[in-house]
Amino acid sequence: MSTPGMETMEQNDNEGDNFRLHLVTWNVATADPPVDISSLLHLESPKGPDVYVFGFQEVYSGPLRFMSDVVFDDPWSHCLMTTLAPWNYVKVSSIRMQGLLLLFFSKLEHLPFIRDIQATYTRTGIFGYWGNKGGVSIRLSFYGHMLCFLNCHLSAHMNNATERMIEFEYITDMQIFNCEKAQRILDHRLVFWFGDLNFRIQDHGMHFVRTCISDQNYSLLWSKDQLIMLKKKEKLLQEFEEGPLHFQPTYKFDLNTDLYDSSKKRKPAWTDRILWRLIPKALSSDKQEECGDRSDANNVGQPEEAKKSILELSQDLYTSDMQYRISDHKPVIGIFTLKLKKMQTTPLVHLLAEGEWSADIDAMLVYFPKQPFPSSSWDWIGLYKVGFSSVFDYITYTWVKDDEVAVDEEAIKVYMSKDEIPVRGGECVLGYYCNTLQCIIGISEPFKVHASKVAIEEGLVPEKLRSLH
């Protein structure tokens, strides 16, 4: 006999897969990352996130630092990549506009199903000419569903609520993507909007606001929160949802303390927010879903019922993390369960390393196109160490078209020079990067690259590992 509710649970499992999304927004006030960011990441939770999205505002962008960040990873990106890589998370995409930074990380297993990645930005500071305010966004196809993430830093000060709304509408109108059915942010099936939105608590006096916070009576302040007030009259805002503000206002704190502003005595406010907008299935055509990766591969070989997509979202956590004191803002975390029916279940290519690999001999790899995809002469295959931190964190790469050595109807062999293979060896994977889709569309199983004879003879390989080679 089945237990009550078991039948419903089994039916739900058959209807779609659940993915955990972990979003963080934080105005870091030009500070570098703290030594320990583990509290932000919830890595020790029983089921780790499938996707991390980080939106930062006021990342330090002084002239010398900004120039170095163009060449090297900025401190925040480097910190997160270093922390998440050992847990098998890869930085898939990022975009920076002056102090605004948006980062998207995924578990390695999802990488071949995150396609058609595009990123853009819009300036709104100083009449649209300065990037201290505005929005940066990343859009992509996740298992065939179109998602967009928008990180904003809007105008400050109590009296600019209307200006903030104008800026938001301007950003959503101006950002254009190369996708016929989802050219703008609001064309996407699911949009996350977050950042330092700068909405304040108006009318209530300082004493009342601080008393409510001290007594944890946050609900008494909601009716005068500018964003909540605007939602009552702005149709666009009514399409967005937000969890209840059951955490204390995240702005403005004295640095290195948990005390609200003691100098200028500015009123605390929930300036840092995470909202979302999900277009109901009835309003989203099948054609929109097919736009995900600008190829006919989205639905090739898929049964007709798979095209009728399921996409549901629920919020599991909405809170701030009070332990961080490097900024006058506290970070805000939103954790979501995304339920969807996969419209893509097979990578576009299957990759494997042929024969034994070492720096002593030229190597050969084989890839098998599993579905049609928009290949080009700019496609490449990268050799990565297991535990790589980003799509471009490869040891070396080979151009697919330039280095083809054999082609048949099912398999294509590509050459890689021994001079490019690491002499010390190690556990590696291969990844096929499709330039048109701006993503990795296939990853091999891990395989052993043996240390070269020269490396062993010269003692470059630890003695305990030599027997393995």
CSV table of C-alpha atoms in Angstrom, one decimal:
chain,number,residue,atom,x,y,z
A,1,MET,CA,0.0,0.0,0.0
A,2,SER,CA,1.4,3.4,-0.9
A,3,THR,CA,1.5,6.1,1.7
A,4,PRO,CA,-0.8,9.1,1.3
A,5,GLY,CA,0.5,11.7,-1.2
A,6,MET,CA,3.0,9.2,-2.8
A,7,GLU,CA,1.0,9.1,-6.0
A,8,THR,CA,0.9,12.8,-6.3
A,9,MET,CA,4.7,13.0,-5.7
A,10,GLU,CA,5.4,10.5,-8.4
A,11,GLN,CA,3.2,12.3,-10.8
A,12,ASN,CA,5.0,15.6,-10.1
A,13,ASP,CA,8.4,13.9,-10.6
A,14,ASN,CA,7.3,12.7,-14.0
A,15,GLU,CA,6.2,16.2,-15.0
A,16,GLY,CA,9.6,18.0,-14.6
A,17,ASP,CA,12.9,18.3,-13.0
A,18,ASN,CA,13.8,20.6,-10.1
A,19,PHE,CA,16.8,22.9,-10.1
A,20,ARG,CA,18.0,25.0,-7.3
A,21,LEU,CA,18.9,28.6,-8.1
A,22,HIS,CA,21.0,30.7,-5.6
A,23,LEU,CA,21.0,34.5,-6.2
A,24,VAL,CA,23.0,37.0,-4.3
A,25,THR,CA,22.9,40.8,-4.6
A,26,TRP,CA,25.4,43.0,-2.7
A,27,ASN,CA,26.5,46.6,-2.9
A,28,VAL,CA,30.1,46.1,-1.8
A,29,ALA,CA,30.9,49.9,-1.5
A,30,THR,CA,34.3,49.4,-3.4
A,31,ALA,CA,35.5,46.8,-0.8
A,32,ASP,CA,37.5,43.7,-1.8
A,33,PRO,CA,36.0,40.3,-0.9
A,34,PRO,CA,36.3,39.2,2.7
A,35,VAL,CA,38.5,36.2,3.6
A,36,ASP,CA,35.6,33.9,4.0
A,37,ILE,CA,32.5,34.0,1.8
A,38,SER,CA,31.2,30.6,2.6
A,39,SER,CA,28.1,31.9,4.5
A,40,LEU,CA,26.9,33.5,1.2
A,41,LEU,CA,27.1,30.3,-0.7
A,42,HIS,CA,25.4,27.6,1.5
A,43,LEU,CA,27.8,25.0,0.1
A,44,GLU,CA,27.2,22.6,3.0
A,45,SER,CA,23.4,22.4,2.4
A,46,PRO,CA,22.2,18.8,1.6
A,47,LYS,CA,21.5,19.7,-2.0
A,48,GLY,CA,23.9,22.3,-3.4
A,49,PRO,CA,22.6,24.8,-5.9
A,50,ASP,CA,22.5,24.0,-9.6
A,51,VAL,CA,23.1,27.6,-10.5
A,52,TYR,CA,24.7,30.6,-8.7
A,53,VAL,CA,24.0,34.2,-9.9
A,54,PHE,CA,25.8,37.1,-8.2
A,55,GLY,CA,25.0,40.7,-8.8
A,56,PHE,CA,27.4,43.2,-7.3
A,57,GLN,CA,27.2,47.0,-7.2
A,58,GLU,CA,29.9,49.6,-6.5
A,59,VAL,CA,32.8,47.2,-7.3
A,60,TYR,CA,35.9,49.3,-7.1
A,61,SER,CA,36.6,50.7,-10.5
A,62,GLY,CA,39.5,53.2,-10.1
A,63,PRO,CA,41.4,53.7,-13.3
A,64,LEU,CA,44.4,51.4,-12.5
A,65,ARG,CA,42.2,48.6,-11.0
A,66,PHE,CA,39.7,48.8,-13.8
A,67,MET,CA,42.5,48.4,-16.4
A,68,SER,CA,43.9,45.4,-14.6
A,69,ASP,CA,40.5,43.9,-14.3
A,70,VAL,CA,40.2,44.0,-18.1
A,71,VAL,CA,43.2,41.8,-18.4
A,72,PHE,CA,42.8,39.7,-15.2
A,73,ASP,CA,39.8,38.6,-13.2
A,74,ASP,CA,38.6,41.2,-10.8
A,75,PRO,CA,39.0,40.3,-7.1
A,76,TRP,CA,35.3,39.3,-6.7
A,77,SER,CA,35.3,37.0,-9.8
A,78,HIS,CA,38.6,35.5,-8.8
A,79,CYS,CA,37.4,34.9,-5.2
A,80,LEU,CA,34.2,33.1,-6.3
A,81,MET,CA,35.9,31.1,-9.0
A,82,THR,CA,38.5,29.9,-6.6
A,83,THR,CA,35.9,29.0,-4.0
A,84,LEU,CA,33.4,27.3,-6.2
A,85,ALA,CA,35.7,25.4,-8.6
A,86,PRO,CA,36.5,22.6,-6.1
A,87,TRP,CA,32.8,22.0,-5.8
A,88,ASN,CA,32.5,21.5,-9.6
A,89,TYR,CA,31.0,24.9,-10.4
A,90,VAL,CA,32.1,26.7,-13.6
A,91,LYS,CA,31.8,30.4,-14.4
A,92,VAL,CA,29.7,30.3,-17.5
A,93,SER,CA,29.3,34.1,-18.2
A,94,SER,CA,30.0,37.5,-16.7
A,95,ILE,CA,29.6,41.1,-17.6
A,96,ARG,CA,31.0,44.3,-16.0
A,97,MET,CA,30.0,47.9,-16.4
A,98,GLN,CA,32.2,50.1,-14.3
A,99,GLY,CA,31.0,49.2,-10.7
A,100,LEU,CA,28.3,46.8,-11.8
A,101,LEU,CA,29.3,43.1,-12.0
A,102,LEU,CA,27.1,40.1,-12.9
A,103,LEU,CA,28.3,36.5,-12.7
A,104,PHE,CA,26.6,33.3,-13.7
A,105,PHE,CA,28.0,29.9,-12.4
A,106,SER,CA,26.7,26.4,-13.1
A,107,LYS,CA,27.4,22.9,-12.0
A,108,LEU,CA,29.5,21.2,-14.6
A,109,GLU,CA,26.8,18.7,-15.5
A,110,HIS,CA,24.5,21.4,-16.8
A,111,LEU,CA,27.1,23.2,-19.0
A,112,PRO,CA,26.1,21.5,-22.3
A,113,PHE,CA,22.5,22.6,-21.8
A,114,ILE,CA,23.2,26.3,-21.1
A,115,ARG,CA,23.2,27.8,-24.6
A,116,ASP,CA,22.9,31.0,-26.6
A,117,ILE,CA,24.5,33.1,-23.9
A,118,GLN,CA,24.3,36.8,-24.4
A,119,ALA,CA,25.2,39.7,-22.1
A,120,THR,CA,24.8,43.5,-22.4
A,121,TYR,CA,24.6,46.6,-20.3
A,122,THR,CA,22.8,50.0,-20.2
A,123,ARG,CA,24.2,53.2,-18.6
A,124,THR,CA,21.8,55.6,-16.8
A,125,GLY,CA,24.2,57.7,-14.8
A,126,ILE,CA,24.7,61.4,-16.0
A,127,PHE,CA,22.0,61.2,-18.7
A,128,GLY,CA,23.1,57.8,-19.9
A,129,TYR,CA,26.8,58.6,-20.4
A,130,TRP,CA,28.2,57.3,-17.1
A,131,GLY,CA,28.2,53.7,-16.0
A,132,ASN,CA,28.0,54.2,-12.2
A,133,LYS,CA,24.3,53.6,-12.5
A,134,GLY,CA,22.3,51.4,-14.8
A,135,GLY,CA,21.9,47.7,-15.5
A,136,VAL,CA,23.8,44.6,-16.7
A,137,SER,CA,22.1,41.5,-17.9
A,138,ILE,CA,22.8,37.9,-19.0
A,139,ARG,CA,20.3,36.0,-21.0
A,140,LEU,CA,20.5,32.3,-21.9
A,141,SER,CA,18.7,29.1,-22.8
A,142,PHE,CA,18.6,26.7,-19.8
A,143,TYR,CA,17.5,23.2,-21.0
A,144,GLY,CA,15.6,25.0,-23.8
A,145,HIS,CA,13.9,27.6,-21.6
A,146,MET,CA,14.7,31.3,-22.0
A,147,LEU,CA,15.9,33.0,-18.8
A,148,CYS,CA,17.2,36.5,-18.2
A,149,PHE,CA,19.1,37.9,-15.2
A,150,LEU,CA,19.2,41.7,-14.7
A,151,ASN,CA,21.4,43.4,-12.1
A,152,CYS,CA,20.6,47.1,-11.5
A,153,HIS,CA,22.0,50.0,-9.6
A,154,LEU,CA,19.3,52.8,-9.7
A,155,SER,CA,19.3,56.4,-8.6
A,156,ALA,CA,19.8,57.1,-4.9
A,157,HIS,CA,17.9,59.4,-2.4
A,158,MET,CA,14.5,59.4,-1.0
A,159,ASN,CA,12.8,61.8,-3.5
A,160,ASN,CA,13.8,59.8,-6.6
A,161,ALA,CA,11.4,56.9,-6.6
A,162,THR,CA,9.8,58.0,-9.8
A,163,GLU,CA,13.2,58.4,-11.4
A,164,ARG,CA,14.1,54.8,-10.4
A,165,MET,CA,11.0,53.6,-12.1
A,166,ILE,CA,11.9,55.5,-15.3
A,167,GLU,CA,15.4,54.1,-15.3
A,168,PHE,CA,14.1,50.5,-14.9
A,169,GLU,CA,11.7,51.0,-17.9
A,170,TYR,CA,14.5,52.6,-19.9
A,171,ILE,CA,16.8,49.6,-19.2
A,172,THR,CA,14.2,47.0,-20.1
A,173,ASP,CA,13.4,48.9,-23.3
A,174,MET,CA,17.0,49.6,-24.4
A,175,GLN,CA,18.6,46.2,-24.0
A,176,ILE,CA,18.4,44.2,-27.3
A,177,PHE,CA,19.4,40.6,-27.8
A,178,ASN,CA,20.1,38.7,-31.0
A,179,CYS,CA,17.1,36.4,-30.7
A,180,GLU,CA,14.0,37.0,-32.8
A,181,LYS,CA,11.4,35.8,-30.3
A,182,ALA,CA,13.2,37.3,-27.2
A,183,GLN,CA,14.8,40.5,-28.3
A,184,ARG,CA,14.2,42.3,-25.0
A,185,ILE,CA,14.4,41.4,-21.4
A,186,LEU,CA,10.7,41.2,-20.9
A,187,ASP,CA,10.3,38.8,-23.8
A,188,HIS,CA,12.0,36.0,-21.7
A,189,ARG,CA,9.9,33.4,-20.0
A,190,LEU,CA,11.6,34.0,-16.7
A,191,VAL,CA,13.3,37.2,-15.6
A,192,PHE,CA,15.1,37.9,-12.3
A,193,TRP,CA,15.5,41.6,-11.5
A,194,PHE,CA,17.8,42.4,-8.5
A,195,GLY,CA,20.4,44.8,-7.3
A,196,ASP,CA,20.7,48.0,-5.3
A,197,LEU,CA,17.3,49.3,-6.5
A,198,ASN,CA,17.6,52.1,-3.9
A,199,PHE,CA,13.9,52.3,-2.9
A,200,ARG,CA,13.4,53.8,0.5
A,201,ILE,CA,10.9,53.9,3.4
A,202,GLN,CA,9.1,57.2,3.2
A,203,ASP,CA,6.8,59.1,5.6
A,204,HIS,CA,7.7,57.1,8.8
A,205,GLY,CA,10.1,59.0,11.1
A,206,MET,CA,13.5,57.7,12.1
A,207,HIS,CA,12.5,56.7,15.6
A,208,PHE,CA,9.5,54.7,14.4
A,209,VAL,CA,11.6,52.9,11.7
A,210,ARG,CA,14.4,52.0,14.1
A,211,THR,CA,11.9,50.9,16.8
A,212,CYS,CA,10.2,48.6,14.3
A,213,ILE,CA,13.6,47.1,13.3
A,214,SER,CA,14.6,46.7,16.9
A,215,ASP,CA,11.4,44.9,17.7
A,216,GLN,CA,11.5,42.9,14.4
A,217,ASN,CA,8.1,44.3,13.5
A,218,TYR,CA,9.2,44.7,9.8
A,219,SER,CA,5.6,44.3,8.5
A,220,LEU,CA,4.7,47.7,10.0
A,221,LEU,CA,7.1,49.3,7.5
A,222,TRP,CA,6.0,47.5,4.3
A,223,SER,CA,3.2,49.9,3.5
A,224,LYS,CA,5.6,52.8,3.2
A,225,ASP,CA,8.3,50.9,1.2
A,226,GLN,CA,8.5,52.8,-2.1
A,227,LEU,CA,8.8,49.7,-4.2
A,228,ILE,CA,5.7,48.1,-2.6
A,229,MET,CA,3.8,51.4,-3.0
A,230,LEU,CA,4.8,51.7,-6.7
A,231,LYS,CA,3.6,48.2,-7.4
A,232,LYS,CA,0.1,49.3,-6.6
A,233,LYS,CA,0.0,51.7,-9.5
A,234,GLU,CA,2.7,50.6,-12.0
A,235,LYS,CA,1.5,47.9,-14.3
A,236,LEU,CA,5.0,46.7,-15.2
A,237,LEU,CA,5.9,46.2,-11.5
A,238,GLN,CA,2.7,44.3,-10.9
A,239,GLU,CA,4.1,41.6,-13.2
A,240,PHE,CA,7.0,41.0,-10.8
A,241,GLU,CA,6.9,39.0,-7.6
A,242,GLU,CA,8.9,39.4,-4.4
A,243,GLY,CA,9.0,37.3,-1.3
A,244,PRO,CA,8.1,39.0,2.1
A,245,LEU,CA,10.7,41.2,3.7
A,246,HIS,CA,11.1,39.2,6.8
A,247,PHE,CA,14.7,40.5,7.4
A,248,GLN,CA,15.8,43.9,8.6
A,249,PRO,CA,16.6,46.7,6.1
A,250,THR,CA,20.0,46.2,4.5
A,251,TYR,CA,21.0,49.9,4.2
A,252,LYS,CA,22.7,52.0,5.7
A,253,PHE,CA,25.3,50.6,8.2
A,254,ASP,CA,28.5,52.1,9.6
A,255,LEU,CA,31.4,50.2,8.2
A,256,ASN,CA,32.6,47.2,10.1
A,257,THR,CA,29.6,47.3,12.4
A,258,ASP,CA,25.9,46.2,12.6
A,259,LEU,CA,24.9,49.7,13.6
A,260,TYR,CA,22.8,51.9,11.3
A,261,ASP,CA,24.2,55.2,10.1
A,262,SER,CA,25.4,57.2,13.1
A,263,SER,CA,26.8,60.2,11.2
A,264,LYS,CA,24.3,61.4,8.7
A,265,LYS,CA,21.4,59.6,10.4
A,266,ARG,CA,20.0,58.3,7.2
A,267,LYS,CA,16.9,56.1,7.5
A,268,PRO,CA,17.4,52.4,7.1
A,269,ALA,CA,15.8,50.9,3.9
A,270,TRP,CA,15.4,47.8,1.9
A,271,THR,CA,17.4,49.1,-1.0
A,272,ASP,CA,18.8,45.6,-2.0
A,273,ARG,CA,16.1,43.4,-3.5
A,274,ILE,CA,15.4,40.3,-5.6
A,275,LEU,CA,12.3,40.1,-7.7
A,276,TRP,CA,11.2,37.8,-10.5
A,277,ARG,CA,8.7,37.7,-13.4
A,278,LEU,CA,7.4,34.4,-14.8
A,279,ILE,CA,5.2,34.5,-18.0
A,280,PRO,CA,2.4,32.1,-17.5
A,281,LYS,CA,2.4,29.1,-19.9
A,282,ALA,CA,-0.8,30.3,-21.6
A,283,LEU,CA,0.9,33.5,-22.6
A,284,SER,CA,4.1,31.9,-23.8
A,285,SER,CA,4.0,30.3,-27.3
A,286,ASP,CA,5.8,27.2,-28.3
A,287,LYS,CA,7.7,29.3,-30.8
A,288,GLN,CA,9.2,31.4,-28.0
A,289,GLU,CA,10.6,28.3,-26.3
A,290,GLU,CA,12.1,27.2,-29.6
A,291,CYS,CA,14.1,30.4,-29.8
A,292,GLY,CA,16.5,29.4,-27.0
A,293,ASP,CA,19.7,28.6,-28.9
A,294,ARG,CA,19.0,30.0,-32.4
A,295,SER,CA,19.3,26.6,-34.0
A,296,ASP,CA,16.9,23.9,-35.0
A,297,ALA,CA,18.5,21.7,-32.4
A,298,ASN,CA,16.2,22.7,-29.6
A,299,ASN,CA,13.5,20.2,-30.4
A,300,VAL,CA,15.2,17.8,-32.9
A,301,GLY,CA,14.3,14.3,-31.8
A,302,GLN,CA,12.1,15.5,-29.0
A,303,PRO,CA,8.6,14.0,-28.7
A,304,GLU,CA,5.8,16.4,-29.3
A,305,GLU,CA,4.8,16.5,-25.6
A,306,ALA,CA,8.3,17.7,-24.6
A,307,LYS,CA,7.7,20.9,-26.6
A,308,LYS,CA,4.8,21.8,-24.3
A,309,SER,CA,7.1,23.1,-21.6
A,310,ILE,CA,6.6,23.2,-17.9
A,311,LEU,CA,8.2,26.1,-16.0
A,312,GLU,CA,7.4,26.8,-12.4
A,313,LEU,CA,9.3,28.8,-9.7
A,314,SER,CA,9.0,28.9,-6.0
A,315,GLN,CA,11.1,30.8,-3.5
A,316,ASP,CA,12.7,28.8,-0.7
A,317,LEU,CA,14.6,31.6,1.1
A,318,TYR,CA,14.8,35.4,1.0
A,319,THR,CA,17.1,36.9,3.6
A,320,SER,CA,20.1,39.0,4.3
A,321,ASP,CA,23.4,37.9,5.7
A,322,MET,CA,24.3,40.2,8.6
A,323,GLN,CA,27.7,38.8,9.4
A,324,TYR,CA,29.4,40.8,6.6
A,325,ARG,CA,30.5,44.3,7.6
A,326,ILE,CA,32.8,45.4,4.8
A,327,SER,CA,30.1,47.6,3.2
A,328,ASP,CA,27.3,50.0,4.3
A,329,HIS,CA,25.0,47.4,2.7
A,330,LYS,CA,24.3,43.8,3.8
A,331,PRO,CA,24.1,41.1,1.1
A,332,VAL,CA,20.7,39.7,0.2
A,333,ILE,CA,20.2,36.0,-0.7
A,334,GLY,CA,17.4,34.5,-2.7
A,335,ILE,CA,17.1,30.7,-3.1
A,336,PHE,CA,14.6,29.3,-5.6
A,337,THR,CA,13.4,26.0,-6.9
A,338,LEU,CA,12.9,26.0,-10.6
A,339,LYS,CA,10.8,23.2,-11.9
A,340,LEU,CA,11.0,22.6,-15.7
A,341,LYS,CA,10.5,20.0,-18.3
A,342,LYS,CA,13.8,19.6,-20.2
A,343,MET,CA,13.4,20.5,-23.8
A,344,GLN,CA,17.0,19.3,-24.4
A,345,THR,CA,18.2,16.0,-23.0
A,346,THR,CA,21.2,15.3,-25.2
A,347,PRO,CA,24.4,17.4,-25.7
A,348,LEU,CA,24.8,18.7,-29.2
A,349,VAL,CA,28.2,16.9,-29.4
A,350,HIS,CA,29.7,13.9,-27.7
A,351,LEU,CA,33.5,14.1,-27.1
A,352,LEU,CA,36.2,11.6,-26.1
A,353,ALA,CA,39.9,11.4,-26.0
A,354,GLU,CA,41.2,8.7,-28.3
A,355,GLY,CA,44.1,6.5,-27.2
A,356,GLU,CA,46.7,7.4,-24.6
A,357,TRP,CA,47.4,11.0,-23.9
A,358,SER,CA,50.8,12.5,-22.8
A,359,ALA,CA,53.2,15.2,-23.8
A,360,ASP,CA,55.4,12.6,-25.5
A,361,ILE,CA,53.1,12.0,-28.5
A,362,ASP,CA,50.6,14.0,-30.6
A,363,ALA,CA,47.0,13.3,-29.4
A,364,MET,CA,43.8,12.7,-31.1
A,365,LEU,CA,40.2,13.5,-30.0
A,366,VAL,CA,36.9,12.5,-31.5
A,367,TYR,CA,33.6,14.2,-31.4
A,368,PHE,CA,30.2,13.0,-32.6
A,369,PRO,CA,27.6,15.6,-33.6
A,370,LYS,CA,24.4,14.3,-32.0
A,371,GLN,CA,22.1,17.0,-33.4
A,372,PRO,CA,22.4,19.9,-35.9
A,373,PHE,CA,24.0,23.0,-34.5
A,374,PRO,CA,25.5,26.2,-36.0
A,375,SER,CA,29.1,25.3,-36.2
A,376,SER,CA,31.7,27.8,-37.5
A,377,SER,CA,35.4,28.1,-38.2
A,378,TRP,CA,35.7,29.8,-34.8
A,379,ASP,CA,34.7,26.8,-32.9
A,380,TRP,CA,37.4,25.2,-30.7
A,381,ILE,CA,37.9,22.3,-28.3
A,382,GLY,CA,39.6,23.0,-25.0
A,383,LEU,CA,41.6,20.8,-22.8
A,384,TYR,CA,40.7,21.4,-19.1
A,385,LYS,CA,42.0,20.2,-15.8
A,386,VAL,CA,39.3,18.5,-13.8
A,387,GLY,CA,38.0,21.3,-11.4
A,388,PHE,CA,38.4,24.1,-13.9
A,389,SER,CA,36.9,27.4,-12.8
A,390,SER,CA,35.5,29.0,-16.0
A,391,VAL,CA,34.8,28.3,-19.7
A,392,PHE,CA,38.1,30.1,-20.6
A,393,ASP,CA,40.2,28.4,-17.9
A,394,TYR,CA,41.6,25.9,-20.4
A,395,ILE,CA,45.1,24.4,-20.5
A,396,THR,CA,45.1,24.7,-24.3
A,397,TYR,CA,42.7,24.5,-27.2
A,398,THR,CA,42.6,23.4,-30.8
A,399,TRP,CA,40.6,24.9,-33.6
A,400,VAL,CA,38.0,22.4,-34.7
A,401,LYS,CA,38.0,23.2,-38.5
A,402,ASP,CA,41.8,23.9,-38.8
A,403,ASP,CA,42.9,20.7,-37.1
A,404,GLU,CA,40.4,18.2,-38.4
A,405,VAL,CA,42.2,15.1,-39.7
A,406,ALA,CA,39.4,12.7,-40.5
A,407,VAL,CA,35.7,13.0,-41.0
A,408,ASP,CA,33.0,10.4,-41.6
A,409,GLU,CA,29.2,10.5,-41.2
A,410,GLU,CA,29.2,9.9,-37.5
A,411,ALA,CA,32.6,10.9,-36.1
A,412,ILE,CA,35.1,13.7,-36.6
A,413,LYS,CA,38.7,13.4,-35.5
A,414,VAL,CA,40.7,16.4,-34.5
A,415,TYR,CA,44.5,16.6,-33.8
A,416,MET,CA,46.2,18.2,-30.8
A,417,SER,CA,49.9,18.8,-30.7
A,418,LYS,CA,52.0,17.2,-28.0
A,419,ASP,CA,53.6,20.5,-27.4
A,420,GLU,CA,50.3,21.8,-26.0
A,421,ILE,CA,49.7,19.0,-23.6
A,422,PRO,CA,50.9,19.5,-20.0
A,423,VAL,CA,54.1,17.6,-19.2
A,424,ARG,CA,53.1,16.8,-15.7
A,425,GLY,CA,49.8,15.2,-16.8
A,426,GLY,CA,46.7,15.0,-14.6
A,427,GLU,CA,43.0,14.3,-14.8
A,428,CYS,CA,41.4,16.3,-17.7
A,429,VAL,CA,38.3,16.8,-19.7
A,430,LEU,CA,37.6,18.1,-23.2
A,431,GLY,CA,35.0,20.8,-23.9
A,432,TYR,CA,33.6,21.8,-27.3
A,433,TYR,CA,33.0,25.6,-27.5
A,434,CYS,CA,30.5,26.7,-30.1
A,435,ASN,CA,31.2,30.3,-31.0
A,436,THR,CA,27.8,31.0,-32.5
A,437,LEU,CA,26.0,29.9,-29.3
A,438,GLN,CA,28.7,31.4,-27.0
A,439,CYS,CA,28.9,28.3,-24.9
A,440,ILE,CA,30.3,24.8,-24.3
A,441,ILE,CA,28.0,22.3,-26.1
A,442,GLY,CA,29.7,19.0,-25.1
A,443,ILE,CA,32.1,17.8,-22.4
A,444,SER,CA,34.0,14.5,-22.3
A,445,GLU,CA,34.2,12.1,-19.4
A,446,PRO,CA,37.4,12.7,-17.3
A,447,PHE,CA,40.5,10.9,-18.6
A,448,LYS,CA,44.1,10.5,-17.6
A,449,VAL,CA,46.8,12.6,-19.2
A,450,HIS,CA,50.1,10.8,-18.4
A,451,ALA,CA,53.2,12.8,-17.4
A,452,SER,CA,55.9,12.9,-20.1
A,453,LYS,CA,59.0,10.8,-19.7
A,454,VAL,CA,61.1,14.0,-19.5
A,455,ALA,CA,59.0,15.4,-16.7
A,456,ILE,CA,59.4,12.1,-14.7
A,457,GLU,CA,63.2,12.0,-15.4
A,458,GLU,CA,63.6,15.6,-14.3
A,459,GLY,CA,61.7,15.1,-11.1
A,460,LEU,CA,58.8,17.3,-12.1
A,461,VAL,CA,56.3,14.6,-11.0
A,462,PRO,CA,56.1,13.7,-7.3
A,463,GLU,CA,57.6,10.3,-6.6
A,464,LYS,CA,54.4,8.9,-5.2
A,465,LEU,CA,52.6,9.6,-8.5
A,466,ARG,CA,55.3,8.2,-10.8
A,467,SER,CA,54.1,4.6,-10.5
A,468,LEU,CA,50.7,5.8,-11.9
A,469,HIS,CA,52.4,6.9,-15.1
